[in-house]
Amino acid sequence: RISTMTGSSSRRKRRVPEAAGDAASPQGPDAAARSPHRARTGATRANILVTGTPGTGKSETAAAIAQRLAMEVIAVSGLAKELGAFEAWDEARECHVLDEDAVLDAMEPRLGRGGCVVEYHACELFPERWFDLVLVLRASTEVLYDRLEARGYGASKIDENMQCEIMQVVLDEARDAYAAPIVVELRNDTRDDLAANLARVDAWHAQWRRDHQWQHDDGADEDVANDVPR
């Protein structure tokens, strides 16, 4: 497991770089409010973040979304290992501390192009402009406990993650870090849940493509919506 440390990256302070009325939003406050991600200039494909407490099914969900929508999966923990992007070892949590700047620098070009499904157990470290949809996976305490135990987690690590899920830490973090219309909470206890969640993402993606068709039509402008099936 790889951990992030609160306040370890200055990028956390850049949550809404394209705020209404800001110079980076040339189409004006109303347009910026409708589409906070429009500043990802040139991207013709959506980016999706799949987040949640360890054991909620992020890896499987992200892989399934990517396969269905022909997108690229970026597993942040795996990328950090490839880069050797660690700042320290957290003895108490028995995990590495992520070098956020190194990982975000490596991700920036890929997210800028679009077509990525990012999977990680934290979400506030990423620039808000990167994502068009943020999925927060949830699991019942019984299901989550069994999954974590099957991973071989020790009692203290299981307890920490169980408390995180009960207190909906990741969900609150997502709601604080991203615009409300793009944050979607999804139960992911069963195979039926997974199938239903994937169907909802399919519907959202089809709508996103329709809403962003103007980017392919010689620059023709039209309103952009982020209509997430709920």
PDB file of C-alpha atoms in Angstrom:
ATOM      1  CA  ARG A   1       0.000   0.000   0.000  1.00  0.00           C
ATOM      2  CA  ILE A   2       1.198   3.547  -0.754  1.00  0.00           C
ATOM      3  CA  SER A   3       0.122   6.468   1.371  1.00  0.00           C
ATOM      4  CA  THR A   4      -0.190  10.193   0.817  1.00  0.00           C
ATOM      5  CA  MET A   5       0.532  12.717   3.536  1.00  0.00           C
ATOM      6  CA  THR A   6      -1.713  15.722   4.020  1.00  0.00           C
ATOM      7  CA  GLY A   7       0.011  18.895   2.955  1.00  0.00           C
ATOM      8  CA  SER A   8       2.939  17.143   1.304  1.00  0.00           C
ATOM      9  CA  SER A   9       2.313  18.717  -2.080  1.00  0.00           C
ATOM     10  CA  SER A  10       1.699  22.346  -2.997  1.00  0.00           C
ATOM     11  CA  ARG A  11      -0.491  21.129  -5.879  1.00  0.00           C
ATOM     12  CA  ARG A  12      -3.320  20.577  -3.403  1.00  0.00           C
ATOM     13  CA  LYS A  13      -3.752  24.345  -3.331  1.00  0.00           C
ATOM     14  CA  ARG A  14      -4.532  24.460  -7.070  1.00  0.00           C
ATOM     15  CA  ARG A  15      -7.942  22.868  -6.723  1.00  0.00           C
ATOM     16  CA  VAL A  16      -9.881  25.229  -9.007  1.00  0.00           C
ATOM     17  CA  PRO A  17      -7.413  26.906 -11.397  1.00  0.00           C
ATOM     18  CA  GLU A  18     -10.221  27.831 -13.797  1.00  0.00           C
ATOM     19  CA  ALA A  19     -12.486  29.615 -11.325  1.00  0.00           C
ATOM     20  CA  ALA A  20     -15.415  31.662 -12.614  1.00  0.00           C
ATOM     21  CA  GLY A  21     -14.218  35.022 -13.873  1.00  0.00           C
ATOM     22  CA  ASP A  22     -10.556  33.983 -13.861  1.00  0.00           C
ATOM     23  CA  ALA A  23      -8.356  34.913 -16.807  1.00  0.00           C
ATOM     24  CA  ALA A  24      -8.010  31.212 -17.623  1.00  0.00           C
ATOM     25  CA  SER A  25     -11.730  31.051 -18.468  1.00  0.00           C
ATOM     26  CA  PRO A  26     -12.019  33.251 -21.606  1.00  0.00           C
ATOM     27  CA  GLN A  27     -15.652  32.289 -22.213  1.00  0.00           C
ATOM     28  CA  GLY A  28     -16.798  34.036 -19.038  1.00  0.00           C
ATOM     29  CA  PRO A  29     -18.141  33.066 -15.606  1.00  0.00           C
ATOM     30  CA  ASP A  30     -21.270  31.327 -16.863  1.00  0.00           C
ATOM     31  CA  ALA A  31     -19.358  29.041 -19.205  1.00  0.00           C
ATOM     32  CA  ALA A  32     -16.790  28.272 -16.527  1.00  0.00           C
ATOM     33  CA  ALA A  33     -19.533  27.343 -14.072  1.00  0.00           C
ATOM     34  CA  ARG A  34     -21.131  25.005 -16.592  1.00  0.00           C
ATOM     35  CA  SER A  35     -17.880  23.300 -17.470  1.00  0.00           C
ATOM     36  CA  PRO A  36     -15.016  23.613 -14.948  1.00  0.00           C
ATOM     37  CA  HIS A  37     -12.911  21.218 -17.070  1.00  0.00           C
ATOM     38  CA  ARG A  38     -13.103  23.096 -20.366  1.00  0.00           C
ATOM     39  CA  ALA A  39      -9.607  24.508 -19.758  1.00  0.00           C
ATOM     40  CA  ARG A  40      -8.148  21.058 -20.582  1.00  0.00           C
ATOM     41  CA  THR A  41      -7.581  22.502 -24.055  1.00  0.00           C
ATOM     42  CA  GLY A  42      -7.312  20.064 -26.913  1.00  0.00           C
ATOM     43  CA  ALA A  43      -8.550  17.013 -25.014  1.00  0.00           C
ATOM     44  CA  THR A  44     -11.209  15.233 -27.020  1.00  0.00           C
ATOM     45  CA  ARG A  45     -11.544  12.265 -24.660  1.00  0.00           C
ATOM     46  CA  ALA A  46     -12.819  12.122 -21.088  1.00  0.00           C
ATOM     47  CA  ASN A  47     -10.784  11.272 -17.992  1.00  0.00           C
ATOM     48  CA  ILE A  48     -12.306   9.270 -15.134  1.00  0.00           C
ATOM     49  CA  LEU A  49     -11.033   8.899 -11.573  1.00  0.00           C
ATOM     50  CA  VAL A  50     -11.945   5.731  -9.670  1.00  0.00           C
ATOM     51  CA  THR A  51     -11.280   6.149  -5.961  1.00  0.00           C
ATOM     52  CA  GLY A  52     -12.337   4.646  -2.657  1.00  0.00           C
ATOM     53  CA  THR A  53     -11.096   2.891   0.466  1.00  0.00           C
ATOM     54  CA  PRO A  54      -8.748  -0.058  -0.194  1.00  0.00           C
ATOM     55  CA  GLY A  55     -10.872  -3.129  -0.836  1.00  0.00           C
ATOM     56  CA  THR A  56     -13.803  -1.396  -2.544  1.00  0.00           C
ATOM     57  CA  GLY A  57     -12.895  -2.768  -5.979  1.00  0.00           C
ATOM     58  CA  LYS A  58     -11.103   0.118  -7.661  1.00  0.00           C
ATOM     59  CA  SER A  59      -8.655  -1.924  -9.743  1.00  0.00           C
ATOM     60  CA  GLU A  60     -11.301  -4.244 -11.157  1.00  0.00           C
ATOM     61  CA  THR A  61     -13.704  -1.400 -11.866  1.00  0.00           C
ATOM     62  CA  ALA A  62     -11.072   0.780 -13.531  1.00  0.00           C
ATOM     63  CA  ALA A  63      -9.879  -2.100 -15.708  1.00  0.00           C
ATOM     64  CA  ALA A  64     -13.447  -2.924 -16.768  1.00  0.00           C
ATOM     65  CA  ILE A  65     -14.214   0.712 -17.627  1.00  0.00           C
ATOM     66  CA  ALA A  66     -11.019   1.020 -19.643  1.00  0.00           C
ATOM     67  CA  GLN A  67     -11.752  -2.148 -21.588  1.00  0.00           C
ATOM     68  CA  ARG A  68     -15.325  -1.118 -22.386  1.00  0.00           C
ATOM     69  CA  LEU A  69     -14.442   2.447 -23.399  1.00  0.00           C
ATOM     70  CA  ALA A  70     -11.017   1.805 -24.963  1.00  0.00           C
ATOM     71  CA  MET A  71      -9.262   3.979 -22.380  1.00  0.00           C
ATOM     72  CA  GLU A  72      -5.891   3.750 -20.648  1.00  0.00           C
ATOM     73  CA  VAL A  73      -5.674   2.652 -17.011  1.00  0.00           C
ATOM     74  CA  ILE A  74      -3.259   4.505 -14.750  1.00  0.00           C
ATOM     75  CA  ALA A  75      -2.859   2.716 -11.422  1.00  0.00           C
ATOM     76  CA  VAL A  76      -1.136   5.370  -9.334  1.00  0.00           C
ATOM     77  CA  SER A  77       0.457   2.928  -6.882  1.00  0.00           C
ATOM     78  CA  GLY A  78       1.915   0.924  -9.761  1.00  0.00           C
ATOM     79  CA  LEU A  79       3.168   4.050 -11.486  1.00  0.00           C
ATOM     80  CA  ALA A  80       4.853   5.203  -8.281  1.00  0.00           C
ATOM     81  CA  LYS A  81       6.642   1.854  -8.032  1.00  0.00           C
ATOM     82  CA  GLU A  82       7.799   2.111 -11.644  1.00  0.00           C
ATOM     83  CA  LEU A  83       9.162   5.603 -10.994  1.00  0.00           C
ATOM     84  CA  GLY A  84      10.558   4.828  -7.546  1.00  0.00           C
ATOM     85  CA  ALA A  85       8.552   7.872  -6.464  1.00  0.00           C
ATOM     86  CA  PHE A  86       8.601   7.477  -2.699  1.00  0.00           C
ATOM     87  CA  GLU A  87       9.549   9.968  -0.023  1.00  0.00           C
ATOM     88  CA  ALA A  88       9.717   7.662   2.987  1.00  0.00           C
ATOM     89  CA  TRP A  89       8.473   4.480   4.627  1.00  0.00           C
ATOM     90  CA  ASP A  90       5.618   4.932   7.104  1.00  0.00           C
ATOM     91  CA  GLU A  91       6.329   2.436   9.884  1.00  0.00           C
ATOM     92  CA  ALA A  92       2.990   2.957  11.607  1.00  0.00           C
ATOM     93  CA  ARG A  93       0.944   2.288   8.456  1.00  0.00           C
ATOM     94  CA  GLU A  94       3.412  -0.154   6.934  1.00  0.00           C
ATOM     95  CA  CYS A  95       3.446   1.592   3.580  1.00  0.00           C
ATOM     96  CA  HIS A  96       5.459   3.954   1.406  1.00  0.00           C
ATOM     97  CA  VAL A  97       4.738   7.679   1.344  1.00  0.00           C
ATOM     98  CA  LEU A  98       4.078   8.859  -2.201  1.00  0.00           C
ATOM     99  CA  ASP A  99       6.276  11.497  -3.838  1.00  0.00           C
ATOM    100  CA  GLU A 100       3.266  13.319  -5.236  1.00  0.00           C
ATOM    101  CA  ASP A 101       5.163  15.840  -7.359  1.00  0.00           C
ATOM    102  CA  ALA A 102       7.066  13.132  -9.232  1.00  0.00           C
ATOM    103  CA  VAL A 103       3.934  11.092  -9.880  1.00  0.00           C
ATOM    104  CA  LEU A 104       1.819  14.063 -10.964  1.00  0.00           C
ATOM    105  CA  ASP A 105       4.542  15.289 -13.307  1.00  0.00           C
ATOM    106  CA  ALA A 106       4.596  11.870 -14.975  1.00  0.00           C
ATOM    107  CA  MET A 107       0.805  11.791 -15.273  1.00  0.00           C
ATOM    108  CA  GLU A 108       0.301  15.321 -16.607  1.00  0.00           C
ATOM    109  CA  PRO A 109       0.906  14.667 -20.344  1.00  0.00           C
ATOM    110  CA  ARG A 110      -1.306  11.587 -20.395  1.00  0.00           C
ATOM    111  CA  LEU A 111      -4.172  13.228 -18.514  1.00  0.00           C
ATOM    112  CA  GLY A 112      -3.849  16.300 -20.700  1.00  0.00           C
ATOM    113  CA  ARG A 113      -4.539  14.199 -23.786  1.00  0.00           C
ATOM    114  CA  GLY A 114      -7.529  12.494 -22.172  1.00  0.00           C
ATOM    115  CA  GLY A 115      -8.792   8.956 -22.429  1.00  0.00           C
ATOM    116  CA  CYS A 116      -7.474   7.863 -19.007  1.00  0.00           C
ATOM    117  CA  VAL A 117      -9.009   5.957 -16.113  1.00  0.00           C
ATOM    118  CA  VAL A 118      -7.011   6.744 -12.964  1.00  0.00           C
ATOM    119  CA  GLU A 119      -7.248   4.440  -9.964  1.00  0.00           C
ATOM    120  CA  TYR A 120      -6.085   5.416  -6.468  1.00  0.00           C
ATOM    121  CA  HIS A 121      -7.275   5.338  -2.854  1.00  0.00           C
ATOM    122  CA  ALA A 122      -6.895   9.121  -2.432  1.00  0.00           C
ATOM    123  CA  CYS A 123      -8.152  11.869  -4.708  1.00  0.00           C
ATOM    124  CA  GLU A 124      -7.390  15.370  -3.399  1.00  0.00           C
ATOM    125  CA  LEU A 125      -3.804  15.375  -4.679  1.00  0.00           C
ATOM    126  CA  PHE A 126      -4.870  15.566  -8.340  1.00  0.00           C
ATOM    127  CA  PRO A 127      -5.609  18.839 -10.157  1.00  0.00           C
ATOM    128  CA  GLU A 128      -9.368  19.223 -10.481  1.00  0.00           C
ATOM    129  CA  ARG A 129      -9.110  20.072 -14.178  1.00  0.00           C
ATOM    130  CA  TRP A 130      -7.945  16.539 -14.993  1.00  0.00           C
ATOM    131  CA  PHE A 131     -11.222  14.715 -14.441  1.00  0.00           C
ATOM    132  CA  ASP A 132     -14.648  14.736 -16.016  1.00  0.00           C
ATOM    133  CA  LEU A 133     -16.071  12.076 -13.704  1.00  0.00           C
ATOM    134  CA  VAL A 134     -15.049  10.991 -10.187  1.00  0.00           C
ATOM    135  CA  LEU A 135     -16.366   7.619  -9.035  1.00  0.00           C
ATOM    136  CA  VAL A 136     -16.187   6.909  -5.306  1.00  0.00           C
ATOM    137  CA  LEU A 137     -16.660   3.189  -4.700  1.00  0.00           C
ATOM    138  CA  ARG A 138     -18.243   2.081  -1.425  1.00  0.00           C
ATOM    139  CA  ALA A 139     -18.575  -1.321   0.234  1.00  0.00           C
ATOM    140  CA  SER A 140     -20.526  -2.642   3.198  1.00  0.00           C
ATOM    141  CA  THR A 141     -18.491  -3.300   6.333  1.00  0.00           C
ATOM    142  CA  GLU A 142     -18.987  -7.057   6.074  1.00  0.00           C
ATOM    143  CA  VAL A 143     -17.820  -7.230   2.473  1.00  0.00           C
ATOM    144  CA  LEU A 144     -14.923  -4.856   3.033  1.00  0.00           C
ATOM    145  CA  TYR A 145     -13.668  -6.739   6.077  1.00  0.00           C
ATOM    146  CA  ASP A 146     -13.620 -10.029   4.189  1.00  0.00           C
ATOM    147  CA  ARG A 147     -11.778  -8.476   1.248  1.00  0.00           C
ATOM    148  CA  LEU A 148      -9.113  -6.881   3.429  1.00  0.00           C
ATOM    149  CA  GLU A 149      -8.645 -10.058   5.438  1.00  0.00           C
ATOM    150  CA  ALA A 150      -8.235 -12.027   2.200  1.00  0.00           C
ATOM    151  CA  ARG A 151      -5.412  -9.639   1.252  1.00  0.00           C
ATOM    152  CA  GLY A 152      -3.541 -10.637   4.387  1.00  0.00           C
ATOM    153  CA  TYR A 153      -3.823  -7.236   6.046  1.00  0.00           C
ATOM    154  CA  GLY A 154      -3.002  -7.152   9.753  1.00  0.00           C
ATOM    155  CA  ALA A 155      -5.590  -6.232  12.357  1.00  0.00           C
ATOM    156  CA  SER A 156      -4.451  -2.614  12.694  1.00  0.00           C
ATOM    157  CA  LYS A 157      -4.487  -1.996   8.946  1.00  0.00           C
ATOM    158  CA  ILE A 158      -7.922  -3.588   8.603  1.00  0.00           C
ATOM    159  CA  ASP A 159      -9.228  -1.441  11.448  1.00  0.00           C
ATOM    160  CA  GLU A 160      -7.802   1.729   9.902  1.00  0.00           C
ATOM    161  CA  ASN A 161      -9.426   1.046   6.550  1.00  0.00           C
ATOM    162  CA  MET A 162     -12.713  -0.011   8.100  1.00  0.00           C
ATOM    163  CA  GLN A 163     -12.888   3.221  10.057  1.00  0.00           C
ATOM    164  CA  CYS A 164     -12.047   5.165   6.900  1.00  0.00           C
ATOM    165  CA  GLU A 165     -14.962   3.557   5.080  1.00  0.00           C
ATOM    166  CA  ILE A 166     -17.414   3.925   7.965  1.00  0.00           C
ATOM    167  CA  MET A 167     -16.556   7.621   8.292  1.00  0.00           C
ATOM    168  CA  GLN A 168     -16.767   7.996   4.459  1.00  0.00           C
ATOM    169  CA  VAL A 169     -13.402   9.723   4.435  1.00  0.00           C
ATOM    170  CA  VAL A 170     -12.724   9.268   0.715  1.00  0.00           C
ATOM    171  CA  LEU A 171     -16.226  10.352  -0.276  1.00  0.00           C
ATOM    172  CA  ASP A 172     -15.952  13.535   1.781  1.00  0.00           C
ATOM    173  CA  GLU A 173     -12.520  14.186   0.323  1.00  0.00           C
ATOM    174  CA  ALA A 174     -13.889  13.844  -3.208  1.00  0.00           C
ATOM    175  CA  ARG A 175     -16.834  16.111  -2.504  1.00  0.00           C
ATOM    176  CA  ASP A 176     -14.477  18.730  -1.095  1.00  0.00           C
ATOM    177  CA  ALA A 177     -11.961  18.507  -3.936  1.00  0.00           C
ATOM    178  CA  TYR A 178     -14.209  18.338  -7.016  1.00  0.00           C
ATOM    179  CA  ALA A 179     -17.333  19.975  -8.388  1.00  0.00           C
ATOM    180  CA  ALA A 180     -20.437  18.289  -6.993  1.00  0.00           C
ATOM    181  CA  PRO A 181     -21.990  17.308 -10.370  1.00  0.00           C
ATOM    182  CA  ILE A 182     -19.064  15.060 -11.328  1.00  0.00           C
ATOM    183  CA  VAL A 183     -18.713  13.144  -8.022  1.00  0.00           C
ATOM    184  CA  VAL A 184     -20.729   9.918  -7.964  1.00  0.00           C
ATOM    185  CA  GLU A 185     -20.956   7.449  -5.070  1.00  0.00           C
ATOM    186  CA  LEU A 186     -21.335   3.814  -6.163  1.00  0.00           C
ATOM    187  CA  ARG A 187     -22.002   0.718  -4.041  1.00  0.00           C
ATOM    188  CA  ASN A 188     -19.706  -2.100  -5.147  1.00  0.00           C
ATOM    189  CA  ASP A 189     -20.451  -5.188  -3.029  1.00  0.00           C
ATOM    190  CA  THR A 190     -21.485  -7.705  -5.679  1.00  0.00           C
ATOM    191  CA  ARG A 191     -21.035  -8.676  -9.322  1.00  0.00           C
ATOM    192  CA  ASP A 192     -24.486  -7.222  -9.980  1.00  0.00           C
ATOM    193  CA  ASP A 193     -23.323  -3.931  -8.456  1.00  0.00           C
ATOM    194  CA  LEU A 194     -20.309  -3.908 -10.751  1.00  0.00           C
ATOM    195  CA  ALA A 195     -22.448  -4.577 -13.822  1.00  0.00           C
ATOM    196  CA  ALA A 196     -24.876  -1.803 -12.871  1.00  0.00           C
ATOM    197  CA  ASN A 197     -22.023   0.623 -12.212  1.00  0.00           C
ATOM    198  CA  LEU A 198     -20.461  -0.113 -15.594  1.00  0.00           C
ATOM    199  CA  ALA A 199     -23.794   0.455 -17.325  1.00  0.00           C
ATOM    200  CA  ARG A 200     -24.077   3.853 -15.629  1.00  0.00           C
ATOM    201  CA  VAL A 201     -20.572   4.791 -16.761  1.00  0.00           C
ATOM    202  CA  ASP A 202     -21.439   3.706 -20.318  1.00  0.00           C
ATOM    203  CA  ALA A 203     -24.477   5.998 -20.275  1.00  0.00           C
ATOM    204  CA  TRP A 204     -22.473   8.885 -18.832  1.00  0.00           C
ATOM    205  CA  HIS A 205     -19.713   8.453 -21.412  1.00  0.00           C
ATOM    206  CA  ALA A 206     -22.155   8.422 -24.310  1.00  0.00           C
ATOM    207  CA  GLN A 207     -23.663  11.657 -23.021  1.00  0.00           C
ATOM    208  CA  TRP A 208     -20.215  13.197 -22.511  1.00  0.00           C
ATOM    209  CA  ARG A 209     -19.327  12.489 -26.129  1.00  0.00           C
ATOM    210  CA  ARG A 210     -22.533  14.085 -27.348  1.00  0.00           C
ATOM    211  CA  ASP A 211     -21.990  17.140 -25.163  1.00  0.00           C
ATOM    212  CA  HIS A 212     -18.416  17.554 -26.387  1.00  0.00           C
ATOM    213  CA  GLN A 213     -19.042  16.939 -30.080  1.00  0.00           C
ATOM    214  CA  TRP A 214     -18.379  20.644 -30.698  1.00  0.00           C
ATOM    215  CA  GLN A 215     -14.668  19.978 -30.105  1.00  0.00           C
ATOM    216  CA  HIS A 216     -14.646  17.921 -33.308  1.00  0.00           C
ATOM    217  CA  ASP A 217     -16.784  20.285 -35.392  1.00  0.00           C
ATOM    218  CA  ASP A 218     -14.350  22.975 -36.565  1.00  0.00           C
ATOM    219  CA  GLY A 219     -14.428  24.682 -33.187  1.00  0.00           C
ATOM    220  CA  ALA A 220     -18.184  25.234 -33.173  1.00  0.00           C
ATOM    221  CA  ASP A 221     -19.168  26.289 -29.663  1.00  0.00           C
ATOM    222  CA  GLU A 222     -22.055  24.967 -27.632  1.00  0.00           C
ATOM    223  CA  ASP A 223     -22.918  24.502 -23.984  1.00  0.00           C
ATOM    224  CA  VAL A 224     -21.187  21.634 -22.227  1.00  0.00           C
ATOM    225  CA  ALA A 225     -22.929  19.644 -19.509  1.00  0.00           C
ATOM    226  CA  ASN A 226     -21.740  16.963 -17.136  1.00  0.00           C
ATOM    227  CA  ASP A 227     -24.901  14.884 -16.828  1.00  0.00           C
ATOM    228  CA  VAL A 228     -24.065  11.909 -14.631  1.00  0.00           C
ATOM    229  CA  PRO A 229     -26.759   9.229 -14.312  1.00  0.00           C
ATOM    230  CA  ARG A 230     -27.570   8.947 -10.599  1.00  0.00           C
TER     231      ARG A 230
END
